[in-house]
Tab-separated table of C-alpha atoms in Angstrom:
chain	number	residue	atom	x	y	z
E	1	MET	CA	12.243	-26.055	-23.687
E	2	ARG	CA	14.958	-25.326	-21.155
E	3	PRO	CA	15.095	-21.837	-19.610
E	4	ALA	CA	17.461	-19.388	-21.263
E	5	THR	CA	20.843	-18.993	-19.582
E	6	ARG	CA	23.326	-16.185	-19.248
E	7	GLU	CA	25.483	-17.954	-21.838
E	8	ASP	CA	22.570	-17.935	-24.311
E	9	VAL	CA	22.147	-14.176	-23.856
E	10	ALA	CA	25.873	-13.561	-24.275
E	11	ARG	CA	26.059	-15.680	-27.438
E	12	ARG	CA	23.147	-13.960	-29.181
E	13	ALA	CA	24.183	-10.465	-28.082
E	14	GLY	CA	27.806	-11.035	-29.090
E	15	VAL	CA	29.220	-10.120	-25.705
E	16	SER	CA	30.920	-11.919	-22.835
E	17	THR	CA	28.987	-13.527	-19.976
E	18	ALA	CA	30.669	-11.005	-17.678
E	19	THR	CA	29.094	-8.155	-19.670
E	20	VAL	CA	25.658	-9.774	-19.273
E	21	SER	CA	26.258	-9.912	-15.510
E	22	TYR	CA	27.286	-6.262	-15.428
E	23	VAL	CA	24.046	-5.300	-17.192
E	24	VAL	CA	21.834	-7.504	-15.027
E	25	ASN	CA	23.464	-6.435	-11.764
E	26	ASP	CA	24.025	-2.808	-12.799
E	27	GLY	CA	27.745	-3.136	-12.204
E	28	PRO	CA	30.325	-3.325	-10.853
E	29	ARG	CA	31.822	-2.239	-14.197
E	30	PRO	CA	30.146	0.244	-16.562
E	31	VAL	CA	28.680	-0.950	-19.863
E	32	ALA	CA	28.275	1.240	-22.954
E	33	SER	CA	24.696	2.367	-23.473
E	34	SER	CA	24.434	0.730	-26.928
E	35	THR	CA	25.754	-2.593	-25.567
E	36	ARG	CA	23.414	-2.387	-22.597
E	37	ALA	CA	20.448	-1.827	-24.908
E	38	THR	CA	21.425	-4.862	-27.012
E	39	VAL	CA	21.779	-7.102	-23.957
E	40	LEU	CA	18.434	-5.959	-22.525
E	41	ARG	CA	16.738	-6.576	-25.883
E	42	VAL	CA	18.119	-10.118	-26.058
E	43	ILE	CA	17.066	-10.754	-22.444
E	44	ARG	CA	13.502	-9.831	-23.387
E	45	GLU	CA	13.567	-11.911	-26.592
E	46	LEU	CA	14.855	-15.036	-24.814
E	47	GLY	CA	12.786	-14.538	-21.695
E	48	TYR	CA	15.937	-14.812	-19.612
E	49	ARG	CA	15.293	-14.616	-15.886
E	50	PRO	CA	18.423	-14.132	-13.751
E	51	ASN	CA	18.867	-16.091	-10.563
E	52	GLN	CA	17.426	-13.457	-8.253
E	53	LEU	CA	18.765	-15.061	-5.095
E	54	ALA	CA	22.295	-15.097	-6.475
E	55	ARG	CA	21.909	-11.496	-7.586
E	56	ARG	CA	20.754	-10.462	-4.136
E	57	LEU	CA	23.580	-12.321	-2.393
E	58	ALA	CA	26.023	-10.520	-4.675
E	59	ARG	CA	24.592	-7.114	-3.809
E	60	ARG	CA	25.480	-4.953	-0.905
E	61	ARG	CA	22.589	-4.268	1.417
E	62	THR	CA	20.649	-1.126	0.712
E	63	GLN	CA	19.510	-0.621	4.327
E	64	VAL	CA	15.957	-0.238	2.993
E	65	MET	CA	12.941	-2.357	3.904
E	66	ALA	CA	9.334	-2.108	2.754
E	67	TYR	CA	5.971	-2.153	4.513
E	68	VAL	CA	3.141	-3.087	2.147
E	69	THR	CA	-0.305	-2.381	3.549
E	70	PRO	CA	-3.832	-2.497	2.083
E	71	ASP	CA	-4.997	0.843	3.517
E	72	ILE	CA	-2.621	3.363	5.069
E	73	SER	CA	-5.626	5.521	6.062
E	74	ASN	CA	-6.770	2.760	8.425
E	75	PRO	CA	-5.780	3.974	11.926
E	76	LEU	CA	-4.528	0.541	12.982
E	77	LEU	CA	-2.365	-0.005	9.911
E	78	ALA	CA	-1.041	3.570	10.103
E	79	GLU	CA	-0.051	3.075	13.744
E	80	LEU	CA	1.572	-0.225	12.820
E	81	ALA	CA	3.592	1.568	10.145
E	82	ARG	CA	4.819	4.052	12.758
E	83	GLN	CA	5.944	1.266	15.075
E	84	VAL	CA	7.714	-0.532	12.230
E	85	GLU	CA	9.449	2.665	11.128
E	86	ASP	CA	10.654	3.413	14.670
E	87	THR	CA	12.207	-0.043	15.011
E	88	ALA	CA	13.703	0.032	11.523
E	89	PHE	CA	15.199	3.518	12.091
E	90	GLN	CA	16.859	2.413	15.317
E	91	ALA	CA	18.511	-0.406	13.336
E	92	GLY	CA	19.753	2.008	10.672
E	93	TYR	CA	17.120	1.146	8.073
E	94	MET	CA	14.863	3.356	5.993
E	95	LEU	CA	11.261	2.233	5.520
E	96	VAL	CA	9.354	2.486	2.235
E	97	VAL	CA	5.557	2.375	2.733
E	98	CYS	CA	3.352	1.086	-0.103
E	99	ASN	CA	-0.444	1.383	-0.012
E	100	SER	CA	-2.062	-1.333	-2.159
E	101	ASN	CA	-5.528	0.224	-1.798
E	102	ARG	CA	-6.923	-3.287	-1.229
E	103	SER	CA	-6.019	-4.328	-4.778
E	104	ALA	CA	-4.120	-7.584	-5.250
E	105	ASP	CA	-2.965	-6.477	-8.734
E	106	ARG	CA	-1.601	-3.229	-7.362
E	107	GLU	CA	0.077	-5.151	-4.566
E	108	ARG	CA	1.849	-7.431	-7.068
E	109	ALA	CA	2.981	-4.425	-9.118
E	110	GLN	CA	4.355	-2.688	-6.024
E	111	ILE	CA	6.248	-5.790	-4.964
E	112	ALA	CA	7.789	-6.163	-8.429
E	113	LEU	CA	8.946	-2.540	-8.292
E	114	LEU	CA	10.342	-2.996	-4.776
E	115	ASP	CA	12.369	-5.959	-6.035
E	116	GLU	CA	13.860	-3.786	-8.765
E	117	LYS	CA	14.771	-1.174	-6.166
E	118	ARG	CA	16.745	-3.829	-4.260
E	119	ILE	CA	15.055	-3.660	-0.887
E	120	ASP	CA	16.582	-5.858	1.814
E	121	GLY	CA	13.275	-7.219	3.151
E	122	MET	CA	9.531	-6.779	3.310
E	123	LEU	CA	6.772	-6.613	5.944
E	124	LEU	CA	3.517	-7.550	4.282
E	125	VAL	CA	-0.133	-7.107	5.249
E	126	THR	CA	-1.545	-8.755	2.166
E	127	THR	CA	-4.789	-8.009	0.373
E	128	GLY	CA	-5.096	-10.985	-1.922
E	129	LEU	CA	-1.764	-12.673	-2.565
E	130	ASP	CA	-1.761	-16.469	-2.600
E	131	ALA	CA	0.912	-19.042	-1.787
E	132	ASP	CA	2.332	-18.982	-5.330
E	133	ASP	CA	2.753	-15.197	-5.180
E	134	LEU	CA	4.570	-15.429	-1.876
E	135	ARG	CA	6.817	-18.257	-3.050
E	136	GLN	CA	7.840	-16.096	-6.010
E	137	ILE	CA	8.881	-13.291	-3.638
E	138	LEU	CA	10.882	-15.711	-1.501
E	139	ASP	CA	12.477	-17.307	-4.576
E	140	ASP	CA	13.635	-13.853	-5.587
E	141	GLY	CA	15.616	-13.751	-2.349
E	142	ILE	CA	13.509	-11.173	-0.509
E	143	PRO	CA	13.017	-12.009	3.188
E	144	VAL	CA	9.354	-11.549	4.157
E	145	VAL	CA	7.424	-11.330	7.409
E	146	LEU	CA	3.629	-11.564	7.182
E	147	LEU	CA	1.567	-9.406	9.529
E	148	GLU	CA	-1.975	-10.073	10.770
E	149	ARG	CA	-3.095	-12.286	7.886
E	150	GLU	CA	-1.815	-15.769	7.187
E	151	ILE	CA	-1.223	-17.248	3.735
E	152	PRO	CA	-1.737	-21.029	4.053
E	153	GLY	CA	0.562	-23.438	2.251
E	154	VAL	CA	3.835	-21.502	2.408
E	155	ALA	CA	6.595	-21.462	5.026
E	156	VAL	CA	7.365	-17.884	6.033
E	157	ASP	CA	7.834	-15.837	9.194
E	158	MET	CA	4.521	-14.514	10.576
E	159	VAL	CA	3.292	-12.305	13.390
E	160	LEU	CA	-0.421	-12.942	13.830
E	161	VAL	CA	-3.166	-12.022	16.269
E	162	ASP	CA	-5.818	-14.389	17.610
E	163	SER	CA	-8.671	-12.665	15.788
E	164	ARG	CA	-11.202	-15.327	16.670
E	165	ASP	CA	-10.535	-14.614	20.349
E	166	MET	CA	-11.111	-10.902	19.711
E	167	GLY	CA	-14.640	-11.643	18.495
E	168	ARG	CA	-15.247	-13.888	21.486
E	169	GLN	CA	-14.017	-11.303	23.996
E	170	ALA	CA	-16.240	-8.552	22.603
E	171	THR	CA	-19.330	-10.734	22.417
E	172	ASP	CA	-18.758	-12.354	25.827
E	173	HIS	CA	-18.667	-8.917	27.380
E	174	LEU	CA	-21.921	-7.861	25.742
E	175	LEU	CA	-23.525	-11.129	26.869
E	176	SER	CA	-22.365	-10.382	30.419
E	177	HIS	CA	-24.500	-7.221	30.288
E	178	GLY	CA	-27.552	-9.385	29.571
E	179	HIS	CA	-27.832	-8.681	25.838
E	180	THR	CA	-29.188	-11.442	23.627
E	181	ALA	CA	-29.937	-9.530	20.403
E	182	ILE	CA	-26.301	-8.773	19.554
E	183	ALA	CA	-25.520	-7.703	15.995
E	184	CYS	CA	-22.167	-7.884	14.215
E	185	ILE	CA	-20.951	-5.433	11.554
E	186	ALA	CA	-17.727	-6.588	9.935
E	187	GLY	CA	-15.334	-5.735	7.141
E	188	PRO	CA	-14.455	-8.265	4.429
E	189	ALA	CA	-11.162	-9.281	6.086
E	190	ALA	CA	-12.706	-9.908	9.531
E	191	ALA	CA	-13.938	-13.469	9.018
E	192	GLN	CA	-12.108	-14.802	12.065
E	193	ARG	CA	-13.547	-12.091	14.296
E	194	VAL	CA	-17.031	-12.957	13.064
E	195	GLU	CA	-16.363	-16.626	13.832
E	196	GLY	CA	-15.432	-15.682	17.388
E	197	TYR	CA	-18.669	-13.715	17.675
E	198	ARG	CA	-20.639	-16.739	16.452
E	199	GLU	CA	-18.873	-19.083	18.859
E	200	SER	CA	-19.573	-16.809	21.815
E	201	LEU	CA	-23.275	-16.577	20.982
E	202	ALA	CA	-23.521	-20.336	20.589
E	203	LEU	CA	-21.878	-20.965	23.941
E	204	GLY	CA	-23.992	-18.248	25.548
E	205	ARG	CA	-27.160	-20.043	24.403
E	206	SER	CA	-28.561	-16.877	22.806
E	207	GLY	CA	-28.195	-18.354	19.321
E	208	VAL	CA	-26.814	-16.865	16.133
E	209	ARG	CA	-29.261	-14.763	14.136
E	210	PRO	CA	-27.990	-14.388	10.554
E	211	GLU	CA	-30.115	-11.291	9.955
E	212	LEU	CA	-28.054	-9.466	12.607
E	213	ILE	CA	-24.753	-10.035	10.777
E	214	ARG	CA	-23.837	-7.398	8.193
E	215	GLN	CA	-20.729	-7.067	6.029
E	216	THR	CA	-19.581	-3.609	5.004
E	217	GLU	CA	-16.557	-1.589	4.008
E	218	PRO	CA	-14.163	-1.340	6.979
E	219	SER	CA	-14.777	2.382	7.439
E	220	SER	CA	-16.847	4.784	9.468
E	221	ALA	CA	-19.125	5.360	6.471
E	222	GLY	CA	-19.634	1.638	6.060
E	223	GLY	CA	-20.437	1.247	9.750
E	224	TYR	CA	-22.887	4.125	9.604
E	225	GLU	CA	-24.922	2.674	6.738
E	226	ALA	CA	-24.969	-0.849	8.151
E	227	ALA	CA	-25.941	0.395	11.609
E	228	ARG	CA	-28.795	2.563	10.273
E	229	ALA	CA	-30.216	-0.490	8.495
E	230	LEU	CA	-29.989	-2.602	11.659
E	231	LEU	CA	-31.264	0.055	14.060
E	232	THR	CA	-34.314	0.854	11.928
E	233	SER	CA	-35.245	-2.789	11.346
E	234	ALA	CA	-38.185	-4.530	12.986
E	235	GLU	CA	-35.810	-6.689	15.037
E	236	ARG	CA	-33.565	-3.913	16.327
E	237	PRO	CA	-30.497	-5.225	18.191
E	238	THR	CA	-29.721	-4.010	21.696
E	239	ALA	CA	-25.965	-4.339	21.190
E	240	ILE	CA	-23.507	-4.251	18.272
E	241	PHE	CA	-20.034	-5.675	17.897
E	242	ALA	CA	-18.070	-3.824	15.209
E	243	SER	CA	-15.045	-5.600	13.747
E	244	ASN	CA	-12.897	-2.464	13.923
E	245	ASP	CA	-12.987	0.945	15.598
E	246	SER	CA	-13.649	2.833	12.354
E	247	ILE	CA	-16.837	0.835	11.809
E	248	ALA	CA	-17.734	1.332	15.472
E	249	THR	CA	-17.498	5.137	15.195
E	250	GLY	CA	-19.938	4.939	12.279
E	251	VAL	CA	-22.291	2.922	14.503
E	252	LEU	CA	-22.112	5.612	17.195
E	253	HIS	CA	-22.943	8.331	14.663
E	254	ALA	CA	-25.883	6.354	13.275
E	255	ALA	CA	-27.302	5.809	16.753
E	256	ARG	CA	-26.998	9.507	17.536
E	257	ASP	CA	-28.681	10.545	14.281
E	258	LEU	CA	-31.538	8.145	15.032
E	259	GLY	CA	-32.009	9.612	18.504
E	260	LEU	CA	-30.771	6.468	20.273
E	261	ARG	CA	-28.643	6.572	23.411
E	262	VAL	CA	-25.370	4.649	23.683
E	263	PRO	CA	-25.266	2.540	25.762
E	264	GLY	CA	-28.811	3.058	27.050
E	265	ASP	CA	-30.598	1.997	23.877
E	266	VAL	CA	-27.784	0.164	22.121
E	267	ALA	CA	-24.412	-0.938	23.477
E	268	VAL	CA	-21.376	-0.884	21.184
E	269	VAL	CA	-17.988	-2.633	21.285
E	270	GLY	CA	-15.272	-2.134	18.690
E	271	ALA	CA	-11.941	-3.786	17.939
E	272	ASP	CA	-8.285	-2.833	17.311
E	273	GLY	CA	-7.875	-0.246	20.075
E	274	THR	CA	-6.954	2.713	17.874
E	275	TYR	CA	-6.957	6.349	18.958
E	276	LEU	CA	-10.533	6.623	17.628
E	277	ALA	CA	-11.815	4.600	20.587
E	278	GLY	CA	-10.526	7.099	23.126
E	279	ILE	CA	-11.957	10.194	21.427
E	280	ALA	CA	-15.324	8.692	20.453
E	281	VAL	CA	-18.512	9.999	22.064
E	282	PRO	CA	-19.162	8.144	24.234
E	283	PRO	CA	-15.706	6.611	24.722
E	284	LEU	CA	-15.631	3.265	22.984
E	285	THR	CA	-15.070	-0.109	24.621
E	286	THR	CA	-12.793	-2.037	22.279
E	287	VAL	CA	-10.632	-5.136	21.989
E	288	THR	CA	-7.126	-3.678	21.870
E	289	LEU	CA	-4.348	-5.115	19.740
E	290	PRO	CA	-0.742	-4.960	21.046
E	291	VAL	CA	0.277	-2.795	18.090
E	292	ALA	CA	3.644	-1.720	19.506
E	293	GLU	CA	4.605	-5.316	20.221
E	294	ILE	CA	3.461	-6.450	16.772
E	295	GLY	CA	5.530	-3.765	15.028
E	296	ARG	CA	8.672	-4.301	17.085
E	297	LEU	CA	8.527	-8.074	16.930
E	298	ALA	CA	7.841	-8.293	13.187
E	299	THR	CA	10.576	-5.799	12.308
E	300	THR	CA	13.091	-7.543	14.563
E	301	MET	CA	12.237	-10.894	12.958
E	302	LEU	CA	12.817	-9.378	9.521
E	303	LEU	CA	16.126	-7.837	10.580
E	304	ASP	CA	17.247	-11.227	11.892
E	305	ARG	CA	16.306	-12.852	8.594
E	306	ILE	CA	18.152	-10.150	6.596
E	307	GLY	CA	21.191	-10.500	8.802
E	308	GLY	CA	21.284	-14.278	8.465
E	309	ILE	CA	20.880	-14.926	12.177
E	310	ALA	CA	17.289	-16.192	12.114
E	311	PRO	CA	16.706	-19.922	12.611
E	312	PRO	CA	16.289	-21.873	9.336
E	313	ALA	CA	12.682	-22.849	10.110
E	314	PRO	CA	10.149	-20.010	9.699
E	315	ARG	CA	8.739	-18.645	12.934
E	316	GLN	CA	5.091	-17.994	13.701
E	317	VAL	CA	4.043	-15.897	16.698
E	318	THR	CA	0.372	-15.409	17.618
E	319	LEU	CA	-0.419	-12.611	20.061
E	320	LYS	CA	-3.537	-11.975	22.143
E	321	ALA	CA	-5.606	-8.805	22.286
E	322	ARG	CA	-7.217	-7.501	25.469
E	323	LEU	CA	-10.551	-5.860	26.222
E	324	THR	CA	-10.325	-2.142	27.048
E	325	ILE	CA	-13.499	-1.153	28.880
E	326	ARG	CA	-14.912	2.333	28.541
E	327	VAL	CA	-18.535	3.581	28.511
E	328	SER	CA	-20.113	2.456	25.215
E	329	CYS	CA	-20.734	-1.105	26.420
E	330	GLY	CA	-22.747	-0.089	29.498
E	331	CYS	CA	-19.989	-0.159	32.109
E	332	PRO	CA	-19.770	2.876	34.404
E	333	PRO	CA	-17.034	5.459	33.711
E	334	GLY	CA	-13.658	4.402	35.054
């Protein structure tokens, strides 16, 4: 069966095609409430789906963009939101922040609602969307820039970080201190950082020990529980790489509660470079992301796409993190 058209809706509802357009686009002319209800009912019955791209081109810009994130309580993602909002505000845009709470279903529902609200574009740190989901968003005429996490199989603007290199940098530094029993505690979205950790151990000839790799929730509480299990095991590690700073602070607390000195008994390196690293006790060595650059670059790319001045081919930029050395790894202060 062919898809329903605007003409089909108009014929069954007994109205003109222009009236259907006014209902679908919420203007520019008013429609009586009873007529609107009839048109909407017929749209549902026929399964009519307007050409979203045409609708969006016909609209005036709302000067509103969205930032969809899996966990706004995560210090890194919260700081990224601040950088995005600063750049958007300077360009005359308001930012709507949506927290998907690491639920792909909630993420889809939020994106559908954002489309109804006629946002001009979206910055997306996805939890579980696939290529089909993203194509649907693009087909609806919403410009998108992906942050941090890539969705294979779809052409879209992206600002990524070399996460594998982050794992390598952290582990290389711990190896340089002479550690061989190096554990890794990682969140579920940190697979590339774990791969970098594995690669570093393999090249350093210390070998990968699967029993020293633990997956946990990407939080301080998750880091605490995983670290207690590792630090009370028969094969206690002498160093731990945590895939983010929140996990790393949990590792520090677990070591303290067990009467272990950091870095004397166990060295710790985190990742992301959030404010937590600077206020941790002891101060945390971490692989620092260029958060300000990520936020500015991604927002500028989205503004270019909204304004129609971006190149036709999607752009992908991959940035590097850098090691910020403090005390927790075993280096002297300063």
